[in-house]
Coordinates of C-alpha atoms in Angstrom, one line a residue:
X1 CA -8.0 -17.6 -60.8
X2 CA -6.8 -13.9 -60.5
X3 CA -9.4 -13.1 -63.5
X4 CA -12.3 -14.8 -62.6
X5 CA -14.0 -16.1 -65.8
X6 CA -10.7 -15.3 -68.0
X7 CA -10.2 -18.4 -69.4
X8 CA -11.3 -22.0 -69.3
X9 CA -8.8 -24.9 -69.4
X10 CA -10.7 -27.6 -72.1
X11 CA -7.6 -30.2 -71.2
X12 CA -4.4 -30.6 -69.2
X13 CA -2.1 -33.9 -69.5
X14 CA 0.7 -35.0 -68.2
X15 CA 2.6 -36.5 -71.8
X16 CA 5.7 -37.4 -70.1
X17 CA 7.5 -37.4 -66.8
X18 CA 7.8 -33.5 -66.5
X19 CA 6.3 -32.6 -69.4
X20 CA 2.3 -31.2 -69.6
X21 CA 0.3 -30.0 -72.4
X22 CA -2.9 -27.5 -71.4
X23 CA -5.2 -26.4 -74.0
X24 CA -7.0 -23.6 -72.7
X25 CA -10.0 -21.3 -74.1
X26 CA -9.8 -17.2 -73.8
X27 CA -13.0 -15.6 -72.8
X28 CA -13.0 -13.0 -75.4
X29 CA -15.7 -11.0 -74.0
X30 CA -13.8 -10.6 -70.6
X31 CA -13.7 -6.8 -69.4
X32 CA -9.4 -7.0 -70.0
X33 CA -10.3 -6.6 -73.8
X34 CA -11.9 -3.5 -73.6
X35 CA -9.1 -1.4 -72.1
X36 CA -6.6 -4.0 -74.1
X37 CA -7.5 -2.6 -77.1
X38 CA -10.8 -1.1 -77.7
X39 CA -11.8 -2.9 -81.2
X40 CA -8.7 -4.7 -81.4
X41 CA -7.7 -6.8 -78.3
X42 CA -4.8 -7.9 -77.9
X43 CA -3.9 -10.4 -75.2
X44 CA -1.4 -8.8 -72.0
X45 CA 1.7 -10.5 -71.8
X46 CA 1.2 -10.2 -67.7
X47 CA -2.2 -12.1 -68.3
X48 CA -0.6 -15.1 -70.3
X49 CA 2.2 -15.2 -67.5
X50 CA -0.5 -14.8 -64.7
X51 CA -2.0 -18.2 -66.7
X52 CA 1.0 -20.0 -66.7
X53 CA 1.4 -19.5 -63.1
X54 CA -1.7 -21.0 -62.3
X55 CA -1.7 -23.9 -64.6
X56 CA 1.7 -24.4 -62.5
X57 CA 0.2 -24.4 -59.5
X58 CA -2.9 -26.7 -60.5
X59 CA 0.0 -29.1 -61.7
X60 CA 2.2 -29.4 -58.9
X61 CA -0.5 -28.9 -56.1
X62 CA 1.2 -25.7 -54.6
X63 CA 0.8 -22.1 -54.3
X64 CA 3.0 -20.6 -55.7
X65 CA 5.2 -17.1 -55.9
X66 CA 7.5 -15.9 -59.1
X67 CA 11.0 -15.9 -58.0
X68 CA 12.7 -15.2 -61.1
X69 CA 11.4 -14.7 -64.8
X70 CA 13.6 -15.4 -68.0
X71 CA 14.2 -16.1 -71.5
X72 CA 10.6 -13.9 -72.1
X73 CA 9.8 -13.9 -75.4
X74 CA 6.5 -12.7 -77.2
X75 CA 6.8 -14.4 -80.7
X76 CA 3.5 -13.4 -82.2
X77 CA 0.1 -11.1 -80.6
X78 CA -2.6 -13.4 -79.3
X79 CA -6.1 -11.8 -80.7
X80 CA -9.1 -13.7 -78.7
X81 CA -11.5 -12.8 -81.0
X82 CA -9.7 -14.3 -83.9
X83 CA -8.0 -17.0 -82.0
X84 CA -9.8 -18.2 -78.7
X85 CA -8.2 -21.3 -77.9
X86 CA -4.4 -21.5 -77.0
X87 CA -2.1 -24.5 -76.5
X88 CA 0.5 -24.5 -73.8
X89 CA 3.6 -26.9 -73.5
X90 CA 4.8 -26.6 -70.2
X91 CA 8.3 -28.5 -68.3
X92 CA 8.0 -28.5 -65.0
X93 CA 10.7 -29.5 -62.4
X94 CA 10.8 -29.4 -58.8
X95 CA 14.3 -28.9 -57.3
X96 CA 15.5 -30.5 -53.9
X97 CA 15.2 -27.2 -52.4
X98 CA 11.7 -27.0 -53.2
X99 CA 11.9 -24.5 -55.9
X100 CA 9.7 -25.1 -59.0
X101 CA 11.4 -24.4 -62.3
X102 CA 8.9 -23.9 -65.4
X103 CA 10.0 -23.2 -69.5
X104 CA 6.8 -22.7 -71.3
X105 CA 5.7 -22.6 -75.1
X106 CA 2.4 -21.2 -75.9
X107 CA 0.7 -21.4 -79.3
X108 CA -2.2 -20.5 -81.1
X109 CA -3.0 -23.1 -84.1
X110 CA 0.8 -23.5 -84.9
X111 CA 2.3 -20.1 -84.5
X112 CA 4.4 -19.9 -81.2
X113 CA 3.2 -16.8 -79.2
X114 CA 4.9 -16.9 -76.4
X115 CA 8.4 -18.6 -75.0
X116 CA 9.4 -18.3 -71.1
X117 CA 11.0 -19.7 -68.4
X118 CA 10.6 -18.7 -64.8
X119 CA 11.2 -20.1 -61.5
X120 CA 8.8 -20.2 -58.3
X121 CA 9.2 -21.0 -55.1
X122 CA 6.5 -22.8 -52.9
X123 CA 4.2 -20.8 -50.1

């Protein structure tokens, strides 16, 4: 974990053959928030892609490194005071060339936050 003691993941399951669902928990007292708004934070979209790499890389067993990044869309702002707990649908697919191709959904409750697809290859 880049930011130690960011986040905690409560649950991560595999729901079908690529598919993973990852409910994960915001530490809303982390030192990000403070400079990320003072008195209104506001989650950093480079923090919630920083998370999706790692749940990535806890999924498929690799390190890995961002080759390409697409399709980024921030649907709705993620406030960890108000809304701690996030839920993130993630597709993962390993190509024969070893490259790992993700599309993500994140929500808090049922509002969609965040939409993305990226591509990393292994290290």
């Amino acid at each position: 974990m880049v930011l130690k003691d960011f986040y905690k993941i409560l649950s991560l399951e595999n729901t079908s053959d690529s598919k993973y669902d990852a409910v994960i928990l915001v530490n809303d007292k982390h030192d990000v928030f403070k400079g990320h708004f003072p008195d209104n934070p506001i989650m950093p979209g480079v923090c919630m892609i920083q998370i999706i790499k790692e749940l990535s890389e806890t999924i498929t067993k690799s390190n890995l490194m961002m080759q390409t990044l697409s399709n980024v869309k921030f649907m709705a702002l993620i406030n960890p005071e108000v809304t701690p707990e996030l839920r993130l649908e993630l597709d993962i697919i390993t190509t024969e060339d070893g490259l790992v191709k993700v599309k993500n959904t994140t929500y808090f409750n049922k509002t969609v936050a965040l939409k993305l697809s990226n591509v990393y290859k292994k290290t």
